[in-house]
Amino acid sequence: MARLITRRRALFGLGGLAGAGVLGAAGFFAEDRYSRFIRGAEFSIRDHRVDVPATTPRMVITHGLDPAKNVRAVIEKLGGMSRYVTSEDVVVIKPNIGWDRSSETGANTHPDVVAEVVRQVKEARPKRVIVADCPVRKSRAAFVRSGIQAAAVAAGAEIFAPEDIRHVVVKVSDRLGTWDVLEPFVQATKIINVPVAKHHPLTGVTAGLKNWMGITGKLRVMLHEDIERAIAELAALMTPTLTIVDATRLLMQGGPDGGNPVDVKPMGVMAAGFDPVALDAWAFSLFPGVQLPQNLHLAQEMGLGRIDFAALSPVEVGQ
């Protein structure tokens, strides 16, 4: 169970998703079984946002040394996962598994955070709980060394590396055109974005909006020609049910891959909510002297959220 699902097991051992997702009754892996790329059709990604009761905080910040307890604290304050996930849902959890680094480096989402999000989702008894991402390189090594593969599987999730799963064609925007996107992101009825906050040389900090680059295995250097606008356009495509920003350990410099322990600052903090722009702005506030990037201003102009996270009256809790 701790091994990555091999391509053969993925194709022949998991079956379909009747009636779930935009691909309909065909489900995962049901057609063109010997090709990872589905051609000749263009698929869409649904809006994963949900109505939030007026009495529910729009943003919760928690402090504590135990990452799993931090997850439980923010979810409880938001009313519990069953308020947002039902027994009919296919839930995809999107951590940052970008690099072949251990959890101590702060380069990836903390495995304990991912595992607890899986457990919280499982308690709502959805149809499936899937963890998926496209590492920058060495994807199998990144899944293992990050600790996320073992933690997610132990918590009860299915986990897919990009080599083990189909890619489908999705139009990202008029400017970016169509891209090959991992099929779970098309099939999902709910998506939970679980990025890590860390330094990035191109954008100052990377958190939730930039985490959507991991939905595709296409050469990301193509996005770097106008990375700020690309991040905003990806954020317009991917509207999550919930965003949970992991700031257990902050990679203060040397990002995005890190590797030097002196660059890591233990923080023991986490924020969660429904406004991805506000949550990214909060992540930037953890890095003194770093200016907000253009992608946040563009995302705000596109109606994806607000930069002024303090206006959401964040609720702070401890463990």
XYZ file of C-alpha atoms in Angstrom, residues 35-307:
273
model
C -2.094 6.278 -23.724
C -1.578 8.738 -20.896
C -2.815 11.614 -23.047
C -6.412 11.932 -24.207
C -6.627 13.769 -27.530
C -9.460 14.931 -29.720
C -11.563 16.382 -26.898
C -11.407 19.419 -24.670
C -12.574 19.170 -21.081
C -13.565 21.757 -18.520
C -12.993 22.185 -14.810
C -15.962 22.978 -12.622
C -16.237 25.646 -9.970
C -15.524 23.897 -6.657
C -16.638 26.691 -4.359
C -19.512 26.146 -1.934
C -21.940 28.382 -0.084
C -20.578 29.271 3.337
C -22.949 30.051 6.229
C -22.897 33.699 7.260
C -21.859 32.752 10.787
C -18.746 30.888 9.605
C -15.405 32.716 9.753
C -13.998 33.479 6.304
C -10.466 32.903 7.543
C -8.965 31.077 10.506
C -5.373 31.244 11.744
C -4.008 28.759 14.241
C -0.729 28.496 16.140
C 0.885 25.387 17.566
C 3.787 22.976 17.327
C 1.748 19.999 16.086
C 0.822 20.349 12.379
C -2.005 17.807 12.573
C -3.560 19.589 15.549
C -3.341 22.845 13.624
C -5.330 21.282 10.784
C -7.970 19.971 13.172
C -8.220 23.374 14.860
C -8.862 25.333 11.657
C -11.312 22.777 10.246
C -13.258 22.669 13.496
C -13.485 26.465 13.586
C -14.775 26.452 9.999
C -17.611 24.149 11.043
C -16.142 20.744 10.233
C -15.325 19.123 6.910
C -18.778 17.533 6.571
C -20.181 21.023 6.016
C -18.290 21.172 2.710
C -17.864 17.538 1.653
C -20.679 15.023 1.100
C -20.931 11.293 0.468
C -21.363 12.019 -3.254
C -18.081 13.861 -3.646
C -14.795 12.969 -5.267
C -12.305 15.057 -3.307
C -8.865 15.933 -4.649
C -6.273 17.289 -2.223
C -3.525 19.338 -3.888
C -0.402 19.704 -1.730
C 2.893 21.083 -2.955
C 5.095 18.059 -3.749
C 7.334 19.999 -6.048
C 10.730 18.771 -4.953
C 12.774 15.741 -3.950
C 13.294 17.134 -0.454
C 12.552 15.961 3.079
C 9.968 17.721 5.218
C 12.647 19.523 7.262
C 13.576 21.702 4.258
C 10.203 23.433 3.967
C 10.176 22.877 0.202
C 6.974 20.817 0.207
C 3.765 20.749 2.215
C 4.363 19.042 5.567
C 3.303 15.355 5.355
C 1.497 15.548 8.704
C -0.624 18.380 7.317
C -1.555 16.368 4.228
C -2.346 13.268 6.283
C -4.634 15.166 8.651
C -6.477 16.835 5.781
C -7.045 13.345 4.332
C -8.390 12.098 7.666
C -10.692 15.081 8.030
C -12.063 14.520 4.521
C -12.444 10.779 5.103
C -14.648 11.479 8.120
C -17.170 13.042 5.732
C -17.296 9.690 3.844
C -16.896 10.905 0.248
C -16.726 8.500 -2.678
C -12.993 8.980 -3.110
C -10.133 10.951 -1.582
C -7.242 11.550 -3.965
C -3.890 13.285 -3.485
C -2.310 14.451 -6.738
C 0.455 16.757 -7.902
C 3.047 17.210 -10.660
C 6.523 17.642 -9.129
C 8.958 19.773 -11.062
C 11.214 16.769 -11.633
C 11.965 13.349 -10.114
C 8.287 12.944 -9.305
C 8.519 9.454 -7.789
C 11.443 10.503 -5.614
C 9.588 13.661 -4.553
C 6.503 11.700 -3.525
C 8.605 9.366 -1.392
C 11.224 11.668 0.102
C 8.715 14.383 0.994
C 6.982 11.825 3.218
C 3.642 12.714 1.622
C 3.160 9.429 -0.204
C 3.426 7.282 2.924
C 1.452 9.731 5.076
C -1.401 10.105 2.592
C -1.742 6.383 1.941
C -1.643 5.587 5.666
C -4.433 8.135 6.203
C -6.587 6.439 3.570
C -6.078 8.427 0.351
C -5.310 7.307 -3.159
C -2.174 9.021 -4.423
C -1.109 9.498 -8.016
C 2.141 10.543 -9.620
C 1.807 12.117 -13.076
C 3.380 9.056 -14.731
C 0.589 6.870 -13.380
C -2.440 8.787 -14.535
C -4.126 10.145 -17.609
C -3.808 13.725 -18.770
C -6.714 15.486 -20.476
C -6.842 18.661 -22.529
C -8.230 21.698 -20.695
C -8.454 25.281 -21.877
C -6.771 27.427 -19.239
C -7.451 30.846 -20.787
C -7.638 32.575 -24.143
C -4.033 33.677 -23.755
C -2.548 30.401 -22.488
C -4.719 28.140 -24.626
C -5.065 24.438 -23.824
C -2.885 22.434 -21.474
C -2.606 18.797 -20.443
C -4.088 18.560 -16.942
C -4.004 15.561 -14.596
C -7.379 13.862 -14.837
C -8.257 13.938 -11.100
C -8.450 17.743 -11.269
C -11.074 17.411 -13.988
C -12.999 14.651 -12.231
C -13.031 16.265 -8.785
C -16.273 17.598 -7.371
C -14.404 19.249 -4.478
C -10.789 20.413 -4.364
C -8.760 21.367 -1.291
C -5.623 23.373 -1.971
C -2.917 22.680 0.643
C 0.150 24.722 -0.359
C 3.253 25.477 1.650
C 4.306 29.103 2.084
C 7.930 29.576 1.011
C 10.365 31.863 -0.747
C 10.404 31.991 -4.535
C 12.898 34.071 -6.556
C 10.391 35.041 -9.268
C 7.389 36.005 -7.156
C 8.919 36.682 -3.744
C 6.764 34.050 -2.067
C 4.780 31.104 -3.374
C 1.642 29.784 -1.687
C -1.825 28.861 -2.933
C -2.217 30.557 -6.312
C 1.112 29.407 -7.687
C 0.456 25.894 -6.367
C -1.897 25.368 -9.325
C 1.104 25.008 -11.621
C 1.189 21.447 -10.289
C -1.988 20.444 -12.147
C -0.019 20.016 -15.368
C 3.072 18.190 -16.499
C 3.569 20.542 -19.432
C 6.894 22.421 -19.437
C 6.329 25.139 -16.846
C 9.052 27.314 -18.303
C 6.387 28.291 -20.836
C 4.460 29.922 -17.990
C 7.477 31.950 -16.902
C 7.296 34.285 -19.910
C 4.589 36.194 -18.019
C 4.481 34.291 -14.760
C 2.388 36.832 -12.861
C -0.472 36.729 -15.344
C -0.140 32.952 -15.754
C -0.575 32.467 -12.001
C -3.708 34.622 -11.981
C -5.186 32.823 -14.992
C -4.549 29.424 -13.417
C -6.234 30.698 -10.244
C -9.280 31.681 -12.298
C -9.401 28.142 -13.677
C -8.969 26.421 -10.307
C -11.502 27.630 -7.736
C -11.010 25.478 -4.615
C -13.558 24.478 -2.028
C -11.085 25.303 0.693
C -7.500 26.540 0.964
C -5.215 25.558 3.838
C -1.829 27.305 3.852
C 0.901 25.365 5.658
C 3.435 27.570 7.442
C 4.750 24.903 9.788
C 8.253 25.633 8.531
C 9.077 28.649 6.399
C 11.732 28.451 3.720
C 12.841 32.085 4.055
C 15.329 32.032 1.175
C 16.777 29.596 -1.327
C 13.367 28.645 -2.669
C 11.573 27.072 -4.254
C 13.563 23.851 -3.722
C 15.695 24.867 -0.730
C 17.931 22.275 0.858
C 19.904 24.378 3.332
C 18.594 23.976 6.910
C 19.742 27.478 7.886
C 17.179 28.920 5.453
C 14.280 27.314 7.327
C 12.404 29.093 10.108
C 10.074 27.047 12.360
C 6.748 28.901 12.580
C 4.049 26.453 13.694
C 1.256 28.449 12.093
C -1.478 27.743 9.559
C -4.319 29.613 7.898
C -7.438 28.297 6.204
C -10.458 29.775 4.509
C -12.369 30.425 1.329
C -10.596 33.431 -0.184
C -7.440 32.234 -1.958
C -6.209 35.759 -2.627
C -6.504 36.759 1.044
C -4.727 33.593 2.129
C -1.839 34.269 -0.241
C -1.627 37.833 1.043
C -1.449 36.445 4.591
C 1.368 34.098 3.501
C 3.297 37.080 2.131
C 2.909 38.859 5.472
C 5.060 36.138 7.063
C 8.057 37.242 4.982
C 9.239 40.685 6.155
C 10.087 43.129 3.406
C 8.594 41.080 0.549
C 6.186 43.072 -1.610
C 2.915 41.670 -2.865
C 3.319 40.438 -6.451
C 1.338 41.489 -9.485
C -0.448 38.109 -9.617
C -2.357 38.925 -6.428
C -3.450 42.286 -7.790
C -4.522 40.641 -11.052
C -6.433 37.934 -9.181
C -8.213 40.588 -7.134
C -9.139 42.483 -10.311
C -10.525 39.220 -11.708
C -12.837 38.903 -8.717
C -11.059 35.892 -7.216
C -10.684 37.405 -3.748
C -9.336 40.355 -1.809
C -5.799 41.253 -0.831
